[in-house]
PDB file of C-alpha atoms in Angstrom:
ATOM      1  CA  UNK X 305     126.804-199.346  -7.427  1.00  0.00           C
ATOM      2  CA  UNK X 306     124.733-197.118  -9.676  1.00  0.00           C
ATOM      3  CA  UNK X 307     122.177-198.319 -12.173  1.00  0.00           C
ATOM      4  CA  UNK X 308     121.018-196.284 -15.124  1.00  0.00           C
ATOM      5  CA  UNK X 309     117.769-196.986 -16.856  1.00  0.00           C
ATOM      6  CA  UNK X 310     117.881-196.425 -20.571  1.00  0.00           C
ATOM      7  CA  UNK X 311     114.305-195.567 -21.386  1.00  0.00           C
ATOM      8  CA  UNK X 312     113.629-194.824 -25.009  1.00  0.00           C
ATOM      9  CA  UNK X 313     110.986-192.378 -26.008  1.00  0.00           C
ATOM     10  CA  UNK X 314     108.492-192.953 -28.784  1.00  0.00           C
ATOM     11  CA  UNK X 315     110.552-190.538 -30.869  1.00  0.00           C
ATOM     12  CA  UNK X 316     113.715-192.566 -30.230  1.00  0.00           C
ATOM     13  CA  UNK X 317     111.956-195.760 -31.277  1.00  0.00           C
ATOM     14  CA  UNK X 318     110.515-194.100 -34.380  1.00  0.00           C
ATOM     15  CA  UNK X 319     113.964-192.792 -35.352  1.00  0.00           C
ATOM     16  CA  UNK X 320     115.492-196.249 -34.873  1.00  0.00           C
ATOM     17  CA  UNK X 321     112.727-197.744 -37.001  1.00  0.00           C
ATOM     18  CA  UNK X 322     113.427-195.204 -39.748  1.00  0.00           C
ATOM     19  CA  UNK X 323     117.165-195.980 -39.611  1.00  0.00           C
ATOM     20  CA  UNK X 324     116.400-199.690 -39.883  1.00  0.00           C
ATOM     21  CA  UNK X 325     114.064-199.097 -42.826  1.00  0.00           C
ATOM     22  CA  UNK X 326     116.619-196.821 -44.524  1.00  0.00           C
ATOM     23  CA  UNK X 327     119.215-199.591 -44.298  1.00  0.00           C
ATOM     24  CA  UNK X 328     116.697-202.030 -45.763  1.00  0.00           C
ATOM     25  CA  UNK X 329     115.930-199.590 -48.604  1.00  0.00           C
ATOM     26  CA  UNK X 330     119.680-199.399 -49.322  1.00  0.00           C
ATOM     27  CA  UNK X 331     119.889-203.198 -49.421  1.00  0.00           C
ATOM     28  CA  UNK X 332     116.906-203.372 -51.795  1.00  0.00           C
ATOM     29  CA  UNK X 333     118.463-200.656 -53.975  1.00  0.00           C
ATOM     30  CA  UNK X 334     121.717-202.594 -54.184  1.00  0.00           C
ATOM     31  CA  UNK X 335     119.931-205.859 -54.926  1.00  0.00           C
ATOM     32  CA  UNK X 336     118.038-204.251 -57.786  1.00  0.00           C
ATOM     33  CA  UNK X 337     121.108-202.465 -59.170  1.00  0.00           C
ATOM     34  CA  UNK X 338     123.127-205.680 -59.082  1.00  0.00           C
ATOM     35  CA  UNK X 339     120.398-207.709 -60.747  1.00  0.00           C
ATOM     36  CA  UNK X 340     119.929-206.948 -64.407  1.00  0.00           C
ATOM     37  CA  UNK X 341     118.594-204.411 -66.875  1.00  0.00           C
ATOM     38  CA  UNK X 342     117.241-204.489 -70.397  1.00  0.00           C
ATOM     39  CA  UNK X 343     118.864-202.701 -73.318  1.00  0.00           C
ATOM     40  CA  UNK X 344     117.537-202.932 -76.875  1.00  0.00           C
ATOM     41  CA  UNK X 345     115.261-205.765 -75.785  1.00  0.00           C
ATOM     42  CA  UNK X 346     118.096-207.871 -74.339  1.00  0.00           C
ATOM     43  CA  UNK X 347     118.698-208.498 -70.636  1.00  0.00           C
ATOM     44  CA  UNK X 348     122.215-207.866 -69.272  1.00  0.00           C
ATOM     45  CA  UNK X 349     123.683-208.648 -65.867  1.00  0.00           C
ATOM     46  CA  UNK X 350     124.506-205.676 -63.694  1.00  0.00           C
ATOM     47  CA  UNK X 351     126.767-206.874 -60.897  1.00  0.00           C
ATOM     48  CA  UNK X 352     129.607-204.493 -59.943  1.00  0.00           C
ATOM     49  CA  UNK X 353     132.104-206.384 -62.132  1.00  0.00           C
ATOM     50  CA  UNK X 354     129.640-206.311 -65.055  1.00  0.00           C
ATOM     51  CA  UNK X 355     129.197-202.554 -64.734  1.00  0.00           C
ATOM     52  CA  UNK X 356     132.972-202.132 -64.503  1.00  0.00           C
ATOM     53  CA  UNK X 357     133.446-204.155 -67.692  1.00  0.00           C
ATOM     54  CA  UNK X 358     130.737-202.175 -69.469  1.00  0.00           C
ATOM     55  CA  UNK X 359     132.273-198.884 -68.407  1.00  0.00           C
ATOM     56  CA  UNK X 360     135.665-199.961 -69.738  1.00  0.00           C
ATOM     57  CA  UNK X 361     134.242-201.187 -73.031  1.00  0.00           C
ATOM     58  CA  UNK X 362     132.098-198.047 -73.375  1.00  0.00           C
ATOM     59  CA  UNK X 363     135.192-195.896 -72.871  1.00  0.00           C
ATOM     60  CA  UNK X 364     137.015-197.880 -75.571  1.00  0.00           C
ATOM     61  CA  UNK X 365     133.981-197.510 -77.815  1.00  0.00           C
ATOM     62  CA  UNK X 366     133.953-193.748 -77.304  1.00  0.00           C
ATOM     63  CA  UNK X 367     137.637-193.596 -78.191  1.00  0.00           C
ATOM     64  CA  UNK X 368     136.934-195.594 -81.341  1.00  0.00           C
ATOM     65  CA  UNK X 369     134.059-193.270 -82.255  1.00  0.00           C
ATOM     66  CA  UNK X 370     136.268-190.204 -81.839  1.00  0.00           C
ATOM     67  CA  UNK X 371     138.812-191.928 -84.098  1.00  0.00           C
ATOM     68  CA  UNK X 372     136.193-192.481 -86.797  1.00  0.00           C
ATOM     69  CA  UNK X 373     134.521-195.847 -86.065  1.00  0.00           C
ATOM     70  CA  UNK X 374     131.364-195.958 -88.146  1.00  0.00           C
ATOM     71  CA  UNK X 375     127.970-197.432 -87.270  1.00  0.00           C
ATOM     72  CA  UNK X 376     127.856-201.074 -88.330  1.00  0.00           C
ATOM     73  CA  UNK X 377     131.631-201.583 -87.951  1.00  0.00           C
ATOM     74  CA  UNK X 378     131.848-204.586 -85.637  1.00  0.00           C
ATOM     75  CA  UNK X 379     135.641-204.637 -85.605  1.00  0.00           C
ATOM     76  CA  UNK X 380     136.013-201.175 -84.135  1.00  0.00           C
ATOM     77  CA  UNK X 381     137.951-202.655 -81.195  1.00  0.00           C
ATOM     78  CA  UNK X 382     140.887-203.693 -83.394  1.00  0.00           C
ATOM     79  CA  UNK X 383     140.354-207.415 -82.988  1.00  0.00           C
ATOM     80  CA  UNK X 384     140.194-210.072 -85.696  1.00  0.00           C
ATOM     81  CA  UNK X 385     136.607-210.991 -84.773  1.00  0.00           C
ATOM     82  CA  UNK X 386     133.419-208.971 -84.479  1.00  0.00           C
ATOM     83  CA  UNK X 387     132.866-207.307 -81.113  1.00  0.00           C
ATOM     84  CA  UNK X 388     130.200-209.056 -79.043  1.00  0.00           C
ATOM     85  CA  UNK X 389     128.825-208.704 -75.537  1.00  0.00           C
ATOM     86  CA  UNK X 390     127.444-211.599 -73.521  1.00  0.00           C
ATOM     87  CA  UNK X 391     123.814-211.178 -72.471  1.00  0.00           C
ATOM     88  CA  UNK X 392     122.320-212.484 -69.215  1.00  0.00           C
ATOM     89  CA  UNK X 393     121.154-215.656 -70.999  1.00  0.00           C
ATOM     90  CA  UNK X 394     124.743-216.242 -72.229  1.00  0.00           C
ATOM     91  CA  UNK X 395     123.878-215.429 -75.833  1.00  0.00           C
ATOM     92  CA  UNK X 396     126.238-213.048 -77.616  1.00  0.00           C
ATOM     93  CA  UNK X 397     125.139-209.743 -79.078  1.00  0.00           C
ATOM     94  CA  UNK X 398     127.208-208.079 -81.803  1.00  0.00           C
ATOM     95  CA  UNK X 399     127.796-204.391 -81.150  1.00  0.00           C
ATOM     96  CA  UNK X 400     129.335-201.574 -83.063  1.00  0.00           C
ATOM     97  CA  UNK X 401     131.065-198.842 -81.071  1.00  0.00           C
ATOM     98  CA  UNK X 402     127.958-196.685 -80.948  1.00  0.00           C
ATOM     99  CA  UNK X 403     125.895-199.533 -79.501  1.00  0.00           C
ATOM    100  CA  UNK X 404     128.550-200.448 -76.948  1.00  0.00           C
ATOM    101  CA  UNK X 405     128.751-196.832 -75.841  1.00  0.00           C
ATOM    102  CA  UNK X 406     124.947-196.736 -75.517  1.00  0.00           C
ATOM    103  CA  UNK X 407     125.023-199.973 -73.463  1.00  0.00           C
ATOM    104  CA  UNK X 408     127.448-198.318 -71.060  1.00  0.00           C
ATOM    105  CA  UNK X 409     125.160-195.310 -70.779  1.00  0.00           C
ATOM    106  CA  UNK X 410     122.180-197.609 -70.155  1.00  0.00           C
ATOM    107  CA  UNK X 411     124.073-199.388 -67.358  1.00  0.00           C
ATOM    108  CA  UNK X 412     124.848-196.023 -65.778  1.00  0.00           C
ATOM    109  CA  UNK X 413     121.213-194.895 -66.086  1.00  0.00           C
ATOM    110  CA  UNK X 414     120.029-198.191 -64.558  1.00  0.00           C
ATOM    111  CA  UNK X 415     122.177-197.652 -61.479  1.00  0.00           C
ATOM    112  CA  UNK X 416     121.398-193.957 -61.198  1.00  0.00           C
ATOM    113  CA  UNK X 417     117.632-194.446 -61.447  1.00  0.00           C
ATOM    114  CA  UNK X 418     117.711-196.895 -58.533  1.00  0.00           C
ATOM    115  CA  UNK X 419     119.862-194.574 -56.438  1.00  0.00           C
ATOM    116  CA  UNK X 420     117.351-191.768 -56.966  1.00  0.00           C
ATOM    117  CA  UNK X 421     114.364-194.046 -56.286  1.00  0.00           C
ATOM    118  CA  UNK X 422     115.950-195.095 -52.985  1.00  0.00           C
ATOM    119  CA  UNK X 423     116.550-191.460 -52.103  1.00  0.00           C
ATOM    120  CA  UNK X 424     112.868-190.658 -52.647  1.00  0.00           C
ATOM    121  CA  UNK X 425     111.876-193.556 -50.376  1.00  0.00           C
ATOM    122  CA  UNK X 426     114.318-192.550 -47.632  1.00  0.00           C
ATOM    123  CA  UNK X 427     113.129-188.935 -47.784  1.00  0.00           C
ATOM    124  CA  UNK X 428     109.556-189.984 -46.990  1.00  0.00           C
ATOM    125  CA  UNK X 429     108.435-189.676 -43.418  1.00  0.00           C
ATOM    126  CA  UNK X 430     107.750-192.312 -42.519  1.00  0.00           C
ATOM    127  CA  UNK X 431     109.574-194.584 -44.939  1.00  0.00           C
ATOM    128  CA  UNK X 432     106.877-196.868 -46.334  1.00  0.00           C
ATOM    129  CA  UNK X 433     106.942-200.460 -45.112  1.00  0.00           C
ATOM    130  CA  UNK X 434     106.278-201.640 -48.665  1.00  0.00           C
ATOM    131  CA  UNK X 435     109.584-200.168 -49.912  1.00  0.00           C
ATOM    132  CA  UNK X 436     110.370-203.467 -51.679  1.00  0.00           C
ATOM    133  CA  UNK X 437     107.342-203.319 -53.954  1.00  0.00           C
ATOM    134  CA  UNK X 438     108.054-202.806 -57.655  1.00  0.00           C
ATOM    135  CA  UNK X 439     105.837-199.711 -57.707  1.00  0.00           C
ATOM    136  CA  UNK X 440     108.571-197.788 -55.875  1.00  0.00           C
ATOM    137  CA  UNK X 441     111.346-198.753 -58.287  1.00  0.00           C
ATOM    138  CA  UNK X 442     112.122-198.088 -61.948  1.00  0.00           C
TER     139      UNK X 442
END
């Protein structure tokens, strides 16, 4: 019977610690992305399904703009009622096509800024233990 000792070096332990911290940075990034963001002074939810809905509505808004939807036209979507979006506090916000398109862009920028902030943290050596502090995030 042969026994093998698996002795880890300080470098191995440091690398494992960095991998653990990188995974924690990713989790913090995702938590912040999925939380909320503010657009035109109103807070909106930003879960994956919210971002998917915003992307779809922003695409429809862009199509309406290319077909001549004017600023202030709240029925650009072809419906019988003004177009509204539900804010994080469950209030409704009327939006013309230009505003809906801008909301979609803001949602994209919110996600992208957190992805890049996480990348900066993970590129540091060592990854700071205070990675969850607001000072590291947009």
